[in-house]
Coordinates of C-alpha atoms in Angstrom, one line a residue:
X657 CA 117.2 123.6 112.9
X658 CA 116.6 120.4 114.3
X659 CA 114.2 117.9 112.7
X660 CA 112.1 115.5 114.7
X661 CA 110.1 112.9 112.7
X662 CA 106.5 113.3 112.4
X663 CA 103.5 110.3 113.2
X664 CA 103.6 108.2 110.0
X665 CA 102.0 109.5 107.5
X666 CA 99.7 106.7 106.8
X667 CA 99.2 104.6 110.7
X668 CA 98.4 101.3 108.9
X669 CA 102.3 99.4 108.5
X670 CA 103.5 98.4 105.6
X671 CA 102.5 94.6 104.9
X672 CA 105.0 92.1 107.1
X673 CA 107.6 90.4 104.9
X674 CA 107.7 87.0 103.8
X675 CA 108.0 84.8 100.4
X676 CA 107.4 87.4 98.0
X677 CA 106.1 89.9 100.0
X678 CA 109.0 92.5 99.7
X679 CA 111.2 91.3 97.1
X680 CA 110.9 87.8 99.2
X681 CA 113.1 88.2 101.9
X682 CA 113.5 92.5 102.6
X683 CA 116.6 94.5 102.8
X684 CA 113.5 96.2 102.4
X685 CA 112.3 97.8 105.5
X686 CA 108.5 96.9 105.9
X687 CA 106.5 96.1 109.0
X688 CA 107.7 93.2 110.5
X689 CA 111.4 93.3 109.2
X690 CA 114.8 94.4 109.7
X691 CA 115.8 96.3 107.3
X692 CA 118.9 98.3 107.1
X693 CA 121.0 96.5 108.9
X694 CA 124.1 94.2 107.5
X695 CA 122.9 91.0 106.4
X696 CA 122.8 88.3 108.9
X697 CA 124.3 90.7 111.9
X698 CA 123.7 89.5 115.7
X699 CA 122.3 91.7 117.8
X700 CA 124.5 93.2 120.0
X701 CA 122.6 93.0 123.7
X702 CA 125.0 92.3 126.6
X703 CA 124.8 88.5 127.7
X704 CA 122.6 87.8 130.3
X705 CA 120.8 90.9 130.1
X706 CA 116.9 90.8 128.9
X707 CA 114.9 92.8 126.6
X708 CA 111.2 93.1 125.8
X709 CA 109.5 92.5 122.1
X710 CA 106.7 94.0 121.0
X711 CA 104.5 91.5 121.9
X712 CA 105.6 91.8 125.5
X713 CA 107.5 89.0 125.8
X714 CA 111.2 88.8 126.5
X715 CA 114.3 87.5 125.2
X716 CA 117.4 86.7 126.9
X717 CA 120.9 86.6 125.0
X718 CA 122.9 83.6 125.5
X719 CA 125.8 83.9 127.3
X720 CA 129.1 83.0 125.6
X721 CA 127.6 80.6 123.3
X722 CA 127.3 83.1 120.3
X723 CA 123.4 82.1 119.7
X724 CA 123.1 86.0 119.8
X725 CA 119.2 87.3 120.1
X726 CA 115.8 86.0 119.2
X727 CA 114.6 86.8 115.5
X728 CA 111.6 88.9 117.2
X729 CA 113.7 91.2 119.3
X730 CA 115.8 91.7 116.8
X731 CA 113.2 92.7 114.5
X732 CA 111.7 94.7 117.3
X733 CA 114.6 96.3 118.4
X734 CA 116.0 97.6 114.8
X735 CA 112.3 98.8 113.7
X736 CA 113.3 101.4 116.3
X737 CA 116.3 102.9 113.9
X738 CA 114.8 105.5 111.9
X739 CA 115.6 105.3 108.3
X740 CA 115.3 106.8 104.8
X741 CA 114.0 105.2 102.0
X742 CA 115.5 104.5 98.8
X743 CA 114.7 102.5 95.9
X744 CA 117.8 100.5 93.9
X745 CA 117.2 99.7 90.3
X746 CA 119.1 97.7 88.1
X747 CA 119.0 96.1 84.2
X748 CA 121.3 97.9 82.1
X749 CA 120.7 98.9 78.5
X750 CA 117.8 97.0 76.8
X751 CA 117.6 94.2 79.8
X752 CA 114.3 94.4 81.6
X753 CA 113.9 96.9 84.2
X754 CA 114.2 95.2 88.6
X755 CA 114.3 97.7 91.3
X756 CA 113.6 97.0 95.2
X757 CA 112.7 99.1 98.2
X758 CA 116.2 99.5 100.6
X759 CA 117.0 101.2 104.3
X760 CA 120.3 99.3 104.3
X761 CA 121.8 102.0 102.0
X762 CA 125.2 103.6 103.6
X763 CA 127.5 106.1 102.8
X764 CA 131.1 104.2 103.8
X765 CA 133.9 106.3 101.8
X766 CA 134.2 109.8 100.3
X767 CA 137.4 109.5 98.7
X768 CA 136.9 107.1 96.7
X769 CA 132.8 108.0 96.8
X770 CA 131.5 104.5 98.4
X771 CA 128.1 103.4 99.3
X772 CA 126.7 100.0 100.4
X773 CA 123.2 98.2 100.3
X774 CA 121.8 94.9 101.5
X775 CA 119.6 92.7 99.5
X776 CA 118.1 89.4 100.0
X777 CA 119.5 86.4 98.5
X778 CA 116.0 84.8 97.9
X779 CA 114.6 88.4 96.7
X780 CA 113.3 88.2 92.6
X781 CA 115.7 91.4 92.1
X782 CA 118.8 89.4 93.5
X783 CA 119.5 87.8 90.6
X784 CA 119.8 91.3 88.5
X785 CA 121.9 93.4 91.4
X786 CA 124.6 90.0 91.2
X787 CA 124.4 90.3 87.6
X788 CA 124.7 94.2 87.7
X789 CA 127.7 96.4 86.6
X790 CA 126.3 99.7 87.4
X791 CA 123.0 100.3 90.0
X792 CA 120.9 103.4 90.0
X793 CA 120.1 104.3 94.1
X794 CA 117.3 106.8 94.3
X795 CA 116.5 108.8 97.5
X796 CA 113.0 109.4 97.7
X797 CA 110.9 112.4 98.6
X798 CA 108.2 112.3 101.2
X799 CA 105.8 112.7 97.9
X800 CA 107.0 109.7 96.7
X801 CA 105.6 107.1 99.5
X802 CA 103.6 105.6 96.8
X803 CA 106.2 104.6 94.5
X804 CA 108.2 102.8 97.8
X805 CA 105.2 101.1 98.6
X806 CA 105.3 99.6 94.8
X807 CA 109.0 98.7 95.4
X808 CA 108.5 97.3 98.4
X809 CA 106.3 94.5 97.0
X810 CA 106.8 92.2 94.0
X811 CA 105.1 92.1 90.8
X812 CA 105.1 94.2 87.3
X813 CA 103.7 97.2 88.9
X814 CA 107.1 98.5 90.0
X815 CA 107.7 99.8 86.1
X816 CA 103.7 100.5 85.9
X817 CA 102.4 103.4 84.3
X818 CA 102.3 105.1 88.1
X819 CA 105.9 104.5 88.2
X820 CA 108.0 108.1 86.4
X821 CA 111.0 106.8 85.2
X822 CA 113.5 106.3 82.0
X823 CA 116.7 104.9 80.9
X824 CA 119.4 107.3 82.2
X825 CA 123.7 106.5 82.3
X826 CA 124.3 102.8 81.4
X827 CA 120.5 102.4 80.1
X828 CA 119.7 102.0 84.1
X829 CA 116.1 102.8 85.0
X830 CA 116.2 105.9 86.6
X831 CA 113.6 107.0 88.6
X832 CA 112.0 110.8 87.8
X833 CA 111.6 113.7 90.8
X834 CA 113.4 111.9 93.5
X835 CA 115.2 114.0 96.2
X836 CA 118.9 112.8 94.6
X837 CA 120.0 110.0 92.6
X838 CA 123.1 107.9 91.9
X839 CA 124.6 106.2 89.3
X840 CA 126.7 103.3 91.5
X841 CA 129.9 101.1 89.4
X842 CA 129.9 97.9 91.1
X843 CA 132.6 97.2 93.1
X844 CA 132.4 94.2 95.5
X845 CA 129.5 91.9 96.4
X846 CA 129.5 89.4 99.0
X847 CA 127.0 87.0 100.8
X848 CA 126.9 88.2 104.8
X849 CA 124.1 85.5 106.7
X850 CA 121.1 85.8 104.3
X851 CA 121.8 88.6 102.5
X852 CA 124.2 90.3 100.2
X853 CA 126.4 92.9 100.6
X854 CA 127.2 94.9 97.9
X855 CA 129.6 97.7 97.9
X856 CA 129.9 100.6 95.1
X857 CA 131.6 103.5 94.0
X858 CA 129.6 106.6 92.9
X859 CA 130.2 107.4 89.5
X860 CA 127.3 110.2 88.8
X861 CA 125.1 111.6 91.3
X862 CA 122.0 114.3 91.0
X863 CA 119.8 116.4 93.2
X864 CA 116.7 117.6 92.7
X865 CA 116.2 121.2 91.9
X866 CA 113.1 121.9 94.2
X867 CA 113.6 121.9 97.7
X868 CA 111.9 118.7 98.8
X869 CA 112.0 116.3 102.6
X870 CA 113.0 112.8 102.6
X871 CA 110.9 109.6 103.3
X872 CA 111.8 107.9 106.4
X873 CA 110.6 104.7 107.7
X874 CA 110.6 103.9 111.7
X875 CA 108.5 101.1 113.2
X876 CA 107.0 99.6 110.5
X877 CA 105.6 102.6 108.7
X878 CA 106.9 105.4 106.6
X879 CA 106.9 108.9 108.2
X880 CA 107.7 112.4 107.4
X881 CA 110.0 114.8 108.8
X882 CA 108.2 118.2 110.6
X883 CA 110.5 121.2 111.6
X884 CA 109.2 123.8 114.1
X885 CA 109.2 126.3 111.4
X886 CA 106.1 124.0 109.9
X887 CA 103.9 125.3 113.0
X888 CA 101.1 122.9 114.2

């Protein structure tokens, strides 16, 4: 049955990015961002045509000089790509615990299993993911908009006591009752514009048990899916 993506859930957007506002520069989706997308990737409007921001002004794209778009319809244009949410830990064994808030996530191979993520190169969890052998990528549950909100900001309050989690496969922090998880071997990382790229090979994955709907983020603010099974 098709699934059409409800008003967000909470109307007020998620705090715009900036130094240290989502892991300091966001693969992280949040109001204001754009997330999900490859690092550093033009837009892809035809030259010479025009488009509208949000704030109602417009853009042009240069034509044949490769400038590509304006930072704000960029922005504007990818907060319109709907999204799930998932949160990417990493600090093996007895290292201490960094995890951030991601809508760059991407399946890219089945055989072998491959997925891809963006992060920041200025974000305080870069460091750990270039560091990393293994990631854990959690897919989270429209329950869980909380704990994206802690990831999607820095500070200690990520691993806080409102934070359900433990040391799974690798000693990875592994966070508890999320719609599926996976245990990721590091396979390639690379810098693309500001961010990096980092490619993986699944190496364990788990769903949860009870049935549960994904978190999505669109336009600055998460959201939940409704089906018209739900009624009104």
């Amino acid at each position: 049955m098709t699934a059409a993506a409800a008003a967000p859930h909470v109307p007020a957007p998620v705090p715009a990015a900036g130094p240290d506002s989502v892991e300091s520069t966001p693969v992280v989706t949040t109001a204001g961002t754009a997330g999900g997308t490859a690092a550093g990737a033009t837009g892809g409007t035809a030259a010479g045509t025009t488009g509208s921001t949000a704030a109602g002004t417009s853009a042009t794209a240069a034509a044949g000089t490769g400038t590509g778009i304006g930072a704000g319809l960029y922005r504007s244009v990818m907060r319109q790509h709907a999204k799930g949410v998932a949160v990417i830990t990493a600090g093996e064994d007895t290292a201490p615990p960094h995890g951030f808030c991601a809508t760059s996530l991407t399946s890219v191979s089945l055989d072998p299993p491959l997925v891809s993520f963006t992060v920041g190169l200025h974000a305080a969890s870069w460091p750990a993911v270039e560091a990393a052998r293994h990631v854990a990528v959690h897919l989270l549950t429209d329950a869980q908009e909380d704990t994206a909100r802690r990831f999607a900001h820095g500070g200690p309050a990520k691993f806080g006591r409102a934070t359900r989690w433990h040391r799974g496969a690798h000693g990875l922090p592994v966070l508890d009752d999320a719609l599926a998880s996976l245990i990721v071997s590091v396979v390639q990382v690379m810098p693309v514009g500001d961010h990096a790229l980092v490619i993986g090979r699944v190496v364990e994955a788990a769903l949860t048990p009870a049935p549960a709907r994904p978190l999505i983020h669109h336009d600055g603010a998460f959201a939940h899916l409704a089906f018209p099974s739900d009624g009104p």
